[in-house]
Amino acid sequence: MFDVIAMRLLAGKFLCETTAPEAFRALEEDTMRNDVDAYLRRIGRRLACTAGGHAYYMAFERIGTDERTEVKRLFAEIKHELRPMVNFLKFVMQALRNEEAPSPGERIDYPTILGAVTAHPQLVDELRNFAALGRDFTAADSTPRAMLDKVFGQVVKSGYLVQLDRDREVYAFTGKLDFLLEVIEFLMANEKIVEDAPDDQPNQLRML
Amino acid sequence: MTRDVTVTLFERLHAHRHLVAEAYHQGAVLRTDDNRKAIEILQQQRVFVPHSPDEYRLHSSLRRFLASAFSSHRILQSSGDIGAIFAHLEKLTDFYIAAFNEDDQAATDSYEDEISQTVFEINDSLQGFITNLQANIETRFAAVTSLAAKKLQNEFYLAATHTLVQVLESFHLSDLLERIQAFPRIETLLRTQLFARIPVFRSTLQTIYETLRQFLFEFRKIEARAKRIQQMWLFLKKTPDYEPRAWDNASDLPAWLERSPGLPIATHPDVSDTACEDTLVELAQSIKADQSPRKRREAGALTAEEVPAKVIVKVPAHVLALRQMLKDAKASEAPVSVRQWRAQRATELELDDTLWLELALDVLAKKTSITKGLEVGYNEHSREGPFSTGNILIKDLSLWKSA
């Protein structure tokens, strides 16, 4: 199991219950965690875990001049993904009429979302708004299915969703979502982002 | 032979089952000429009790039984009920001792019977409460959909479980067993049916309590997370040009910015390492042998190579004619009329001038290497009338070599 864990981490992947359940469970053991961490430290890296404990990843042991370039690249990637992902999470909550935010490991039934989009024109508008976020989110045609496919495809490509069942079109959120939530929490706390959520939000959701 | 009253009661309940069901679901039934007799019978059996002058409701004991059989809502109250039953049991024991001391055999027997019923009732209620709670925990309160309702149920069960654990602890520590030591039958019943099971019930409830506390923590986290996403979404919507501050320049980076990208890794087997030998053999054996048929060369004979089949590419006659016309136009000093060229040089083509002109236009529009170095002149029809359709009507095309 050590080799599987090490290879995934060295490849820069997140290791979570959804994408690698056995490896993730093995890392829950202190011995394995210490072994992996010691191994990574020999090459200037370390084992890190997201704030919510839903995913492990490889981090720099120290940040020097050489590492700053990678830090900048990572920050640019996060900035690029922040807005589409926040929109996507909100969109999923609206489509499922759920006041709970999606969490890592949570399953997403594509046909249910598509059904909601087809039934509620407001959701089609929300879906259309994704196109304003760039070419990556712009579908070739404007049918709900094409737009939703494009958005799902992009979220999968970014590593936040993984397809569990191709036939039944079932997806699940990965541990990378926990990483994003950590970023959001940090930005909100450190950039004084406080927007009062409207009290009638549940009603708005119900009205959809 | 006397008839069993239980059978009689069940027969009457069955005969008037729809009325009983109506009273259960509606809370009460209105007395009418049609159901007057049935209500009287059920009232005699203490199934119905008056609710208002013309209305009847189910007796609370039957309602309680039905509610606990069908619904989980009734269970919501059972922690309080169980506490009350424990108190009742202690009272019954006191009454039993008093009746025994007064040498009242009939009362002693009656209390003994009631004590055993109460003990079984406590067991059933506790087991029912635990089973129901475990089912709710398993599904994370799936019976209710909203987070607020889940939180409410969780908080209720948390309080109820805590109360029950306390009730069980205080009962277990009570001097009840000591007080009834002189009455072996009652003492055995309470010890085997209740006191021996209390530690198991208490331990299960303690586990449930811990799980519910964990749920409460998670529900709060979920709620906070949803709120954050909602707030961030609103903020991003209101601030379309928002860019996070340059946290990548900070001397003290947030933990998430220390994530390292993947390292480019290429692996290859070390064929000189004997430790790899077995794995390499295994790999080699896993490769399937080539199954394609092969001719064996006879010893001393040459194997003739098969000549590949000849492929003839057939170019349509009009394409050849067009290519020739373009070639001629490039070679000619004077402009070449497309229609005239066809009339003179491609008489064998079975197509009219209109189609020939369209084909020529098509090949010229493609601007391939064969049209390079050629100029095109359009011999237009004169336009009639002041309005134009936007289309240009041509009679012929002229081709000449570019200067």
XYZ file of C-alpha atoms in Angstrom:
611
model
C 0.000 0.000 0.000
C 2.941 2.321 0.736
C 3.967 2.372 -2.927
C 0.418 3.205 -4.071
C 0.202 6.073 -1.595
C 3.671 7.394 -2.385
C 3.111 7.275 -6.150
C -0.206 9.119 -5.930
C 1.233 11.801 -3.691
C 4.364 12.194 -5.795
C 2.138 12.640 -8.835
C 0.611 15.658 -7.055
C -2.774 14.025 -6.575
C -5.116 14.390 -3.651
C -5.715 11.168 -1.787
C -9.211 10.824 -0.427
C -11.912 8.303 0.468
C -13.618 8.808 -2.919
C -10.645 8.402 -5.243
C -8.482 5.965 -3.285
C -10.460 4.500 -0.377
C -7.960 1.822 0.617
C -4.982 4.143 0.460
C -6.891 6.798 2.396
C -7.836 4.342 5.113
C -4.247 3.100 5.284
C -3.121 6.694 5.840
C -5.452 6.980 8.800
C -2.985 4.742 10.623
C -0.261 6.632 12.487
C 2.483 4.242 11.380
C 1.692 4.587 7.686
C 1.336 8.353 7.985
C 4.709 8.642 9.699
C 6.359 6.356 7.127
C 5.010 8.346 4.196
C 5.903 11.646 5.822
C 9.454 10.487 6.542
C 9.812 9.301 2.941
C 8.617 12.623 1.522
C 10.847 14.639 3.837
C 13.867 12.976 2.261
C 12.995 14.809 -0.951
C 12.058 18.146 0.620
C 8.341 17.448 0.812
C 5.961 16.451 3.607
C 2.578 14.841 4.052
C -0.241 17.349 4.546
C -3.932 16.987 5.273
C -6.813 19.333 4.491
C -8.425 21.202 7.394
C -11.510 18.996 7.297
C -9.385 15.827 7.252
C -10.969 14.581 4.030
C -7.843 14.503 1.865
C -4.089 14.073 2.025
C -1.643 15.743 -0.328
C 2.041 16.457 -0.734
C 3.363 19.808 0.499
C 6.736 21.528 0.469
C 8.772 21.010 3.593
C 10.239 24.500 3.313
C 9.440 27.409 1.051
C 12.551 28.877 -0.540
C 13.122 30.926 -3.666
C 12.753 27.912 -5.951
C 9.450 26.893 -4.401
C 7.969 30.394 -4.765
C 7.472 29.840 -8.497
C 5.341 26.801 -7.773
C 3.449 28.668 -5.058
C 2.575 31.386 -7.575
C 1.469 28.810 -10.119
C -0.733 27.092 -7.534
C -2.249 30.385 -6.419
C -3.050 31.277 -10.034
C -4.778 27.895 -10.420
C -6.800 28.422 -7.239
C -7.859 31.907 -8.374
C -8.865 30.466 -11.711
C -11.010 27.765 -10.104
C -12.501 29.761 -7.220
C -15.386 31.525 -8.960
C -16.553 28.597 -11.146
C -16.424 26.206 -8.202
C -18.336 28.494 -5.832
C -20.926 28.922 -8.586
C -21.049 25.181 -9.122
C -21.545 24.404 -5.414
C -24.317 26.981 -5.198
C -25.840 25.628 -8.407
C -25.877 22.057 -7.041
C -27.481 23.262 -3.800
C -30.165 25.067 -5.800
C -30.790 22.174 -8.156
C -31.120 19.680 -5.319
C -33.078 22.186 -3.223
C -30.627 21.447 -0.518
C -29.656 23.890 2.175
C -26.619 21.747 2.958
C -23.413 22.442 1.083
C -21.947 19.460 -0.755
C -19.190 17.701 1.123
C -16.395 15.350 0.028
C -17.691 11.886 -0.751
C -21.206 13.127 -1.450
C -22.791 11.563 -4.500
C -24.305 13.637 -7.271
C -26.902 12.134 -9.519
C -26.502 13.806 -12.923
C -30.030 12.893 -14.197
C -31.561 14.463 -11.066
C -29.670 17.704 -11.666
C -30.586 17.658 -15.359
C -34.240 17.034 -14.419
C -34.183 20.037 -12.089
C -32.570 22.202 -14.770
C -35.171 21.152 -17.326
C -38.015 21.907 -14.920
C -36.746 25.251 -13.644
C -35.791 28.002 -16.118
C -33.915 29.870 -13.338
C -31.422 27.041 -13.253
C -30.938 27.249 -17.019
C -30.039 30.911 -16.507
C -27.577 29.963 -13.787
C -26.090 27.382 -16.123
C -25.835 29.931 -18.902
C -23.926 32.256 -16.558
C -21.101 29.734 -16.451
C -20.257 30.654 -20.047
C -19.230 34.115 -18.791
C -16.431 32.423 -16.830
C -14.508 31.562 -19.954
C -14.250 29.253 -22.906
C -13.759 26.238 -20.669
C -17.364 26.579 -19.579
C -18.869 27.517 -22.924
C -20.854 24.715 -24.517
C -21.054 24.213 -28.280
C -24.846 24.577 -28.187
C -27.273 26.095 -25.720
C -29.309 23.036 -24.732
C -29.419 22.382 -20.951
C -27.795 18.990 -21.486
C -24.881 20.454 -23.466
C -24.327 23.244 -20.957
C -24.537 20.901 -17.983
C -22.210 18.413 -19.676
C -19.687 21.154 -20.206
C -19.831 22.322 -16.593
C -19.634 18.785 -15.186
C -16.798 17.947 -17.567
C -14.841 20.971 -16.396
C -15.417 20.240 -12.700
C -14.289 16.641 -13.269
C -11.231 17.914 -15.139
C -10.369 20.179 -12.202
C -10.482 17.143 -9.911
C -13.409 18.121 -7.696
C -15.774 15.486 -9.069
C -15.197 11.935 -10.127
C -17.540 9.741 -12.149
C -18.508 6.639 -10.197
C -20.959 5.056 -12.610
C -20.833 5.901 -16.298
C -24.157 4.247 -17.173
C -26.193 5.797 -14.396
C -24.185 9.029 -14.545
C -23.394 9.121 -10.866
C -20.625 11.388 -9.649
C -19.049 12.027 -6.257
C -17.187 14.973 -4.786
C -13.538 14.308 -4.053
C -11.404 15.367 -1.115
C -10.131 18.289 -3.193
C -13.395 19.994 -2.290
C -12.180 20.074 1.304
C -9.070 21.890 0.079
C -11.220 24.462 -1.717
C -13.408 24.970 1.356
C -10.245 25.626 3.355
C -9.237 28.282 0.825
C -12.701 29.874 0.933
C -12.667 29.918 4.720
C -9.216 31.518 4.727
C -10.148 34.202 2.214
C -13.372 35.021 4.024
C -11.598 35.341 7.338
C -8.591 37.259 6.066
C -10.180 39.457 3.438
C -13.183 40.353 5.601
C -15.670 38.858 3.188
C -18.950 38.907 5.047
C -22.104 38.976 3.027
C -25.346 38.575 4.896
C -27.127 35.599 3.415
C -30.727 36.660 2.836
C -33.061 35.237 5.443
C -35.509 34.172 2.801
C -32.949 31.992 1.049
C -34.644 28.687 1.998
C -37.877 30.121 0.653
C -36.154 31.082 -2.546
C -34.889 27.557 -2.871
C -38.332 26.168 -2.232
C -39.803 28.466 -4.838
C -37.589 26.977 -7.509
C -66.434 -23.426 28.320
C -65.843 -19.726 29.022
C -64.814 -17.593 26.159
C -61.477 -15.768 26.346
C -62.155 -12.028 26.755
C -59.025 -11.197 24.743
C -60.503 -13.016 21.738
C -63.782 -11.162 22.208
C -61.971 -7.816 22.343
C -59.972 -8.540 19.199
C -63.095 -9.709 17.372
C -64.842 -6.451 18.210
C -61.832 -4.432 17.216
C -61.728 -6.317 13.921
C -65.472 -5.876 13.309
C -65.164 -2.105 13.773
C -61.603 -1.712 12.473
C -62.478 1.103 10.074
C -64.038 3.138 12.856
C -61.023 2.525 15.110
C -58.671 3.527 12.287
C -60.699 6.683 11.646
C -60.549 7.635 15.311
C -56.788 7.024 15.327
C -56.077 9.082 12.219
C -58.675 11.857 12.771
C -58.237 12.114 16.526
C -61.978 11.567 17.112
C -65.132 10.261 15.388
C -68.513 11.942 15.281
C -71.452 9.858 16.507
C -74.048 9.292 13.786
C -77.085 7.020 13.456
C -74.963 4.597 11.436
C -72.116 4.177 13.925
C -74.044 4.670 17.174
C -74.197 0.930 17.962
C -70.560 0.309 17.079
C -69.454 3.220 19.289
C -71.443 1.829 22.195
C -69.801 -1.585 21.825
C -66.337 -0.056 21.601
C -67.079 2.185 24.568
C -68.058 -0.897 26.605
C -64.690 -2.434 25.727
C -62.929 0.776 26.824
C -61.646 1.251 23.305
C -63.537 4.541 22.848
C -63.972 7.315 25.416
C -66.125 10.469 25.077
C -64.263 13.414 23.626
C -67.069 15.983 23.331
C -70.870 15.505 23.582
C -71.075 13.904 20.109
C -67.479 12.851 19.556
C -65.453 9.875 20.713
C -61.730 9.289 20.760
C -59.515 6.226 21.252
C -58.549 5.336 24.794
C -55.046 6.676 25.421
C -53.616 3.195 26.085
C -54.743 1.924 22.669
C -53.623 5.141 20.983
C -50.213 4.776 22.615
C -49.957 1.171 21.426
C -50.883 2.092 17.841
C -48.573 5.097 17.797
C -45.585 3.111 18.977
C -46.392 0.365 16.464
C -46.706 2.680 13.477
C -44.799 5.812 14.091
C -41.537 7.096 15.387
C -43.070 10.322 16.660
C -44.530 8.595 19.639
C -41.074 7.336 20.515
C -40.067 10.969 20.888
C -41.872 10.983 24.199
C -40.821 7.579 25.418
C -37.781 8.639 27.407
C -40.138 10.550 29.679
C -42.513 7.575 29.722
C -39.765 5.173 30.677
C -38.709 7.462 33.513
C -42.302 7.522 34.744
C -42.569 3.728 34.511
C -39.459 3.342 36.652
C -41.032 5.608 39.272
C -44.229 3.585 39.003
C -42.268 0.351 39.515
C -40.743 1.659 42.713
C -44.197 2.619 44.006
C -45.629 -0.803 43.089
C -42.808 -2.487 44.978
C -43.613 -0.396 48.049
C -47.322 -1.319 47.722
C -46.370 -4.987 47.326
C -44.261 -4.923 50.525
C -47.057 -3.136 52.403
C -49.703 -5.658 51.183
C -47.410 -8.537 52.139
C -46.876 -7.084 55.616
C -50.643 -6.714 55.995
C -50.963 -10.329 54.894
C -53.311 -9.320 52.070
C -52.708 -12.244 49.694
C -55.055 -11.024 46.966
C -53.413 -7.605 46.843
C -49.921 -9.172 46.975
C -50.719 -11.384 43.966
C -52.183 -8.460 42.099
C -49.131 -6.237 42.755
C -46.774 -9.048 41.829
C -48.556 -9.421 38.520
C -48.436 -5.697 37.919
C -44.722 -5.537 38.827
C -43.876 -8.211 36.256
C -45.949 -6.370 33.594
C -44.135 -3.156 34.429
C -40.735 -4.820 34.202
C -41.594 -6.156 30.744
C -42.955 -2.773 29.756
C -39.673 -1.113 30.759
C -37.709 -3.699 28.770
C -39.908 -3.280 25.690
C -39.879 0.496 25.898
C -36.117 0.694 26.303
C -35.547 -1.752 23.461
C -38.058 0.136 21.284
C -36.416 3.458 22.042
C -32.942 2.106 21.261
C -34.013 0.333 18.045
C -35.792 3.401 16.766
C -32.912 5.663 17.640
C -30.379 3.361 16.002
C -32.452 3.330 12.803
C -32.563 7.118 12.845
C -28.839 7.321 13.400
C -28.184 4.832 10.600
C -30.074 7.015 8.132
C -28.990 10.300 9.703
C -32.605 11.265 10.333
C -33.630 10.600 6.745
C -37.315 10.817 7.702
C -36.949 14.581 7.806
C -35.414 16.461 4.909
C -34.383 19.881 6.131
C -31.207 20.445 8.066
C -33.108 22.426 10.687
C -35.480 19.494 11.329
C -32.562 17.068 11.520
C -30.838 19.310 14.029
C -34.018 19.583 16.070
C -34.494 15.801 16.159
C -30.856 15.306 17.009
C -31.079 17.743 19.904
C -34.261 16.126 21.190
C -32.772 12.624 21.106
C -29.596 13.887 22.691
C -31.562 15.245 25.660
C -33.777 12.136 25.821
C -30.800 9.773 25.758
C -29.047 11.779 28.430
C -32.164 11.647 30.638
C -32.504 7.911 30.128
C -28.882 7.226 30.997
C -29.377 9.200 34.206
C -32.629 7.351 35.002
C -30.920 3.997 34.472
C -27.948 5.009 36.603
C -30.042 6.223 39.509
C -32.276 3.131 39.302
C -29.283 0.837 39.198
C -27.846 2.521 42.282
C -31.176 2.468 44.142
C -31.738 0.157 47.129
C -34.699 -1.558 45.452
C -33.072 -4.989 45.275
C -32.066 -4.812 48.930
C -35.600 -3.872 49.954
C -37.114 -6.882 48.203
C -34.477 -9.405 49.228
C -37.038 -11.068 51.461
C -39.299 -11.758 48.440
C -37.343 -14.179 46.216
C -39.827 -14.290 43.310
C -39.927 -10.521 42.870
C -36.220 -10.197 43.573
C -35.353 -12.801 40.887
C -37.676 -11.164 38.385
C -36.207 -7.690 38.894
C -32.628 -8.925 38.979
C -32.776 -11.142 35.882
C -35.188 -9.127 33.758
C -34.105 -5.630 34.678
C -31.012 -5.092 36.799
C -28.928 -7.583 34.780
C -29.843 -5.787 31.551
C -29.396 -2.232 32.740
C -25.584 -2.156 32.142
C -26.125 -3.299 28.523
C -28.864 -0.725 27.940
C -26.756 1.965 29.577
C -23.696 1.134 27.503
C -25.729 1.135 24.246
C -27.347 4.434 25.177
C -23.961 5.895 26.037
C -22.666 4.931 22.562
C -25.779 6.447 20.974
C -25.266 9.591 23.038
C -21.693 9.966 21.777
C -22.831 9.456 18.168
C -25.558 12.070 18.568
C -23.032 14.513 20.008
C -20.825 13.877 16.970
C -23.851 14.471 14.707
C -24.575 17.736 16.463
C -21.005 18.831 15.814
C -21.245 17.780 12.158
C -24.638 19.437 11.652
C -23.179 22.668 12.967
C -20.210 22.319 10.633
C -22.488 21.607 7.644
C -24.587 24.610 8.511
C -21.525 26.842 8.797
C -20.122 25.521 5.516
C -23.369 26.133 3.643
C -23.458 29.644 5.065
C -19.895 30.324 3.934
C -20.577 29.129 0.385
C -23.727 31.191 0.279
C -21.847 34.263 1.498
C -18.938 33.744 -0.880
C -21.323 33.257 -3.799
C -23.155 36.479 -2.987
C -19.883 38.341 -2.565
C -18.508 37.102 -5.904
C -21.769 37.991 -7.593
C -21.678 41.524 -6.217
C -17.953 41.909 -6.887
C -17.331 40.610 -10.409
C -13.778 41.983 -10.518
C -12.733 40.472 -7.179
C -9.221 39.084 -7.042
C -7.801 37.618 -3.831
C -4.877 39.497 -2.355
C -1.424 38.309 -3.361
C -1.157 35.690 -0.650
C 1.524 33.979 -2.703
C 3.868 36.853 -1.804
C 3.249 36.543 1.916
C 6.283 35.581 3.980
C 4.115 33.326 6.115
C 2.109 31.296 3.619
C -1.249 29.767 4.482
C -0.978 25.966 4.763
C -2.925 25.343 1.557
C -0.471 27.391 -0.497
C 2.363 25.073 0.485
C 0.922 22.289 -1.637
C 3.537 20.845 -3.901
C 2.842 19.973 -7.515
C 3.544 16.465 -8.772
C 7.062 15.438 -9.588
C 7.738 14.161 -13.082
C 8.496 10.522 -12.499
C 9.434 7.954 -15.121
C 9.987 4.409 -14.011
C 11.790 1.635 -15.794
C 12.843 -1.838 -14.738
C 16.480 -2.381 -13.892
C 17.167 -5.423 -16.068
C 20.586 -5.889 -14.519
C 19.063 -6.275 -11.069
C 18.492 -9.967 -10.367
C 15.724 -9.035 -7.937
C 13.652 -7.927 -10.956
C 14.146 -11.214 -12.785
C 11.030 -12.974 -11.504
C 8.835 -9.965 -12.218
C 10.260 -9.608 -15.709
C 9.720 -13.313 -16.416
C 6.178 -12.960 -15.178
C 5.643 -9.973 -17.445
C 7.122 -11.746 -20.451
C 4.916 -14.761 -19.828
C 1.855 -12.589 -19.635
C 2.426 -11.376 -23.215
C 0.380 -13.520 -25.561
C 2.173 -15.312 -28.348
C 1.623 -13.974 -31.850
C -1.244 -16.007 -33.285
C -1.062 -14.721 -36.872
C -0.507 -17.511 -39.435
C 2.975 -17.732 -40.845
C 4.285 -19.629 -43.799
C 7.297 -21.719 -43.028
C 10.073 -21.381 -45.522
C 11.230 -24.672 -46.854
C 14.872 -25.369 -46.340
C 16.924 -24.377 -49.369
C 14.052 -22.478 -51.008
C 13.371 -18.786 -51.372
C 10.103 -17.246 -50.277
C 8.600 -15.098 -52.981
C 7.315 -11.747 -51.724
C 3.755 -11.034 -52.640
C 3.351 -8.152 -55.045
C 0.984 -5.558 -53.565
C -2.301 -5.291 -55.422
C -2.400 -2.484 -57.970
C -4.526 0.468 -56.946
C -5.989 2.598 -59.684
C -7.077 6.065 -58.685
C -9.813 7.178 -61.016
C -10.028 10.935 -61.401
C -13.355 12.215 -62.802
C -13.172 13.579 -66.360
C -14.423 17.065 -65.403
C -11.666 17.409 -62.761
C -9.042 16.537 -65.358
C -10.625 19.047 -67.764
C -10.643 21.791 -65.100
C -6.986 21.160 -64.252
C -6.070 21.332 -67.957
C -8.031 24.563 -68.411
C -6.196 26.216 -65.504
C -2.890 25.018 -66.932
C -3.771 26.417 -70.351
C -4.850 29.753 -68.828
C -1.487 30.079 -67.050
C 0.319 29.345 -70.331
C -1.822 31.653 -72.486
C -0.878 35.231 -73.221
C -4.527 36.313 -73.667
C -7.375 35.764 -71.168
C -9.091 32.395 -71.571
C -12.894 32.237 -71.634
C -14.083 29.350 -69.478
C -17.125 28.616 -71.669
C -15.165 28.942 -74.858
C -12.456 26.628 -73.558
C -15.028 23.948 -72.759
C -16.686 24.355 -76.153
C -13.350 23.848 -77.878
C -11.394 21.512 -75.668
C -13.865 19.490 -73.647
C -16.671 18.649 -75.968
C -16.835 15.088 -74.674
C -17.998 16.276 -71.189
C -21.688 15.651 -70.683
C -22.538 18.791 -68.753
C -24.035 22.112 -69.685
C -22.364 25.522 -69.428
C -24.101 26.447 -66.167
C -22.705 23.438 -64.353
C -19.293 23.906 -65.962
C -19.198 27.509 -64.722
C -20.220 26.375 -61.194
C -17.464 23.762 -61.148
C -14.948 26.360 -62.297
C -16.114 28.803 -59.606
C -15.869 26.073 -57.008
C -12.304 25.126 -57.882
C -11.286 28.811 -57.986
C -12.916 29.500 -54.594
C -10.831 26.749 -52.981
C -7.664 28.699 -53.848
C -5.422 25.666 -54.012
C -1.967 25.486 -55.563
C -3.401 24.876 -59.033
C -5.260 28.209 -59.043
C -2.270 30.113 -57.731
C -0.975 32.738 -60.212
C -4.321 33.146 -61.958
C -6.594 36.170 -62.119
C -10.354 35.826 -62.592
C -12.664 38.129 -64.484
C -16.451 37.941 -64.184
C -18.500 38.560 -67.326
C -21.723 39.745 -65.657
C -25.255 39.913 -67.008
C -26.581 43.463 -67.159
C -28.733 44.223 -64.116
C -32.335 45.025 -64.784
C -34.315 47.436 -62.660
C -33.194 49.602 -59.752
C -33.293 46.821 -57.124
C -30.832 44.034 -56.755
C -31.273 40.656 -55.062
C -27.663 40.771 -53.959
C -26.674 37.954 -56.287
C -24.324 38.545 -59.178
C -25.382 36.823 -62.391
C -22.506 35.863 -64.644
C -22.363 34.740 -68.248
C -18.759 33.639 -68.324
C -15.419 33.699 -66.531
C -12.096 34.885 -67.899
C -8.837 33.473 -66.609
C -5.434 34.991 -67.165
C -1.991 34.737 -65.747
C -1.176 37.155 -62.903
C 1.284 39.883 -63.727
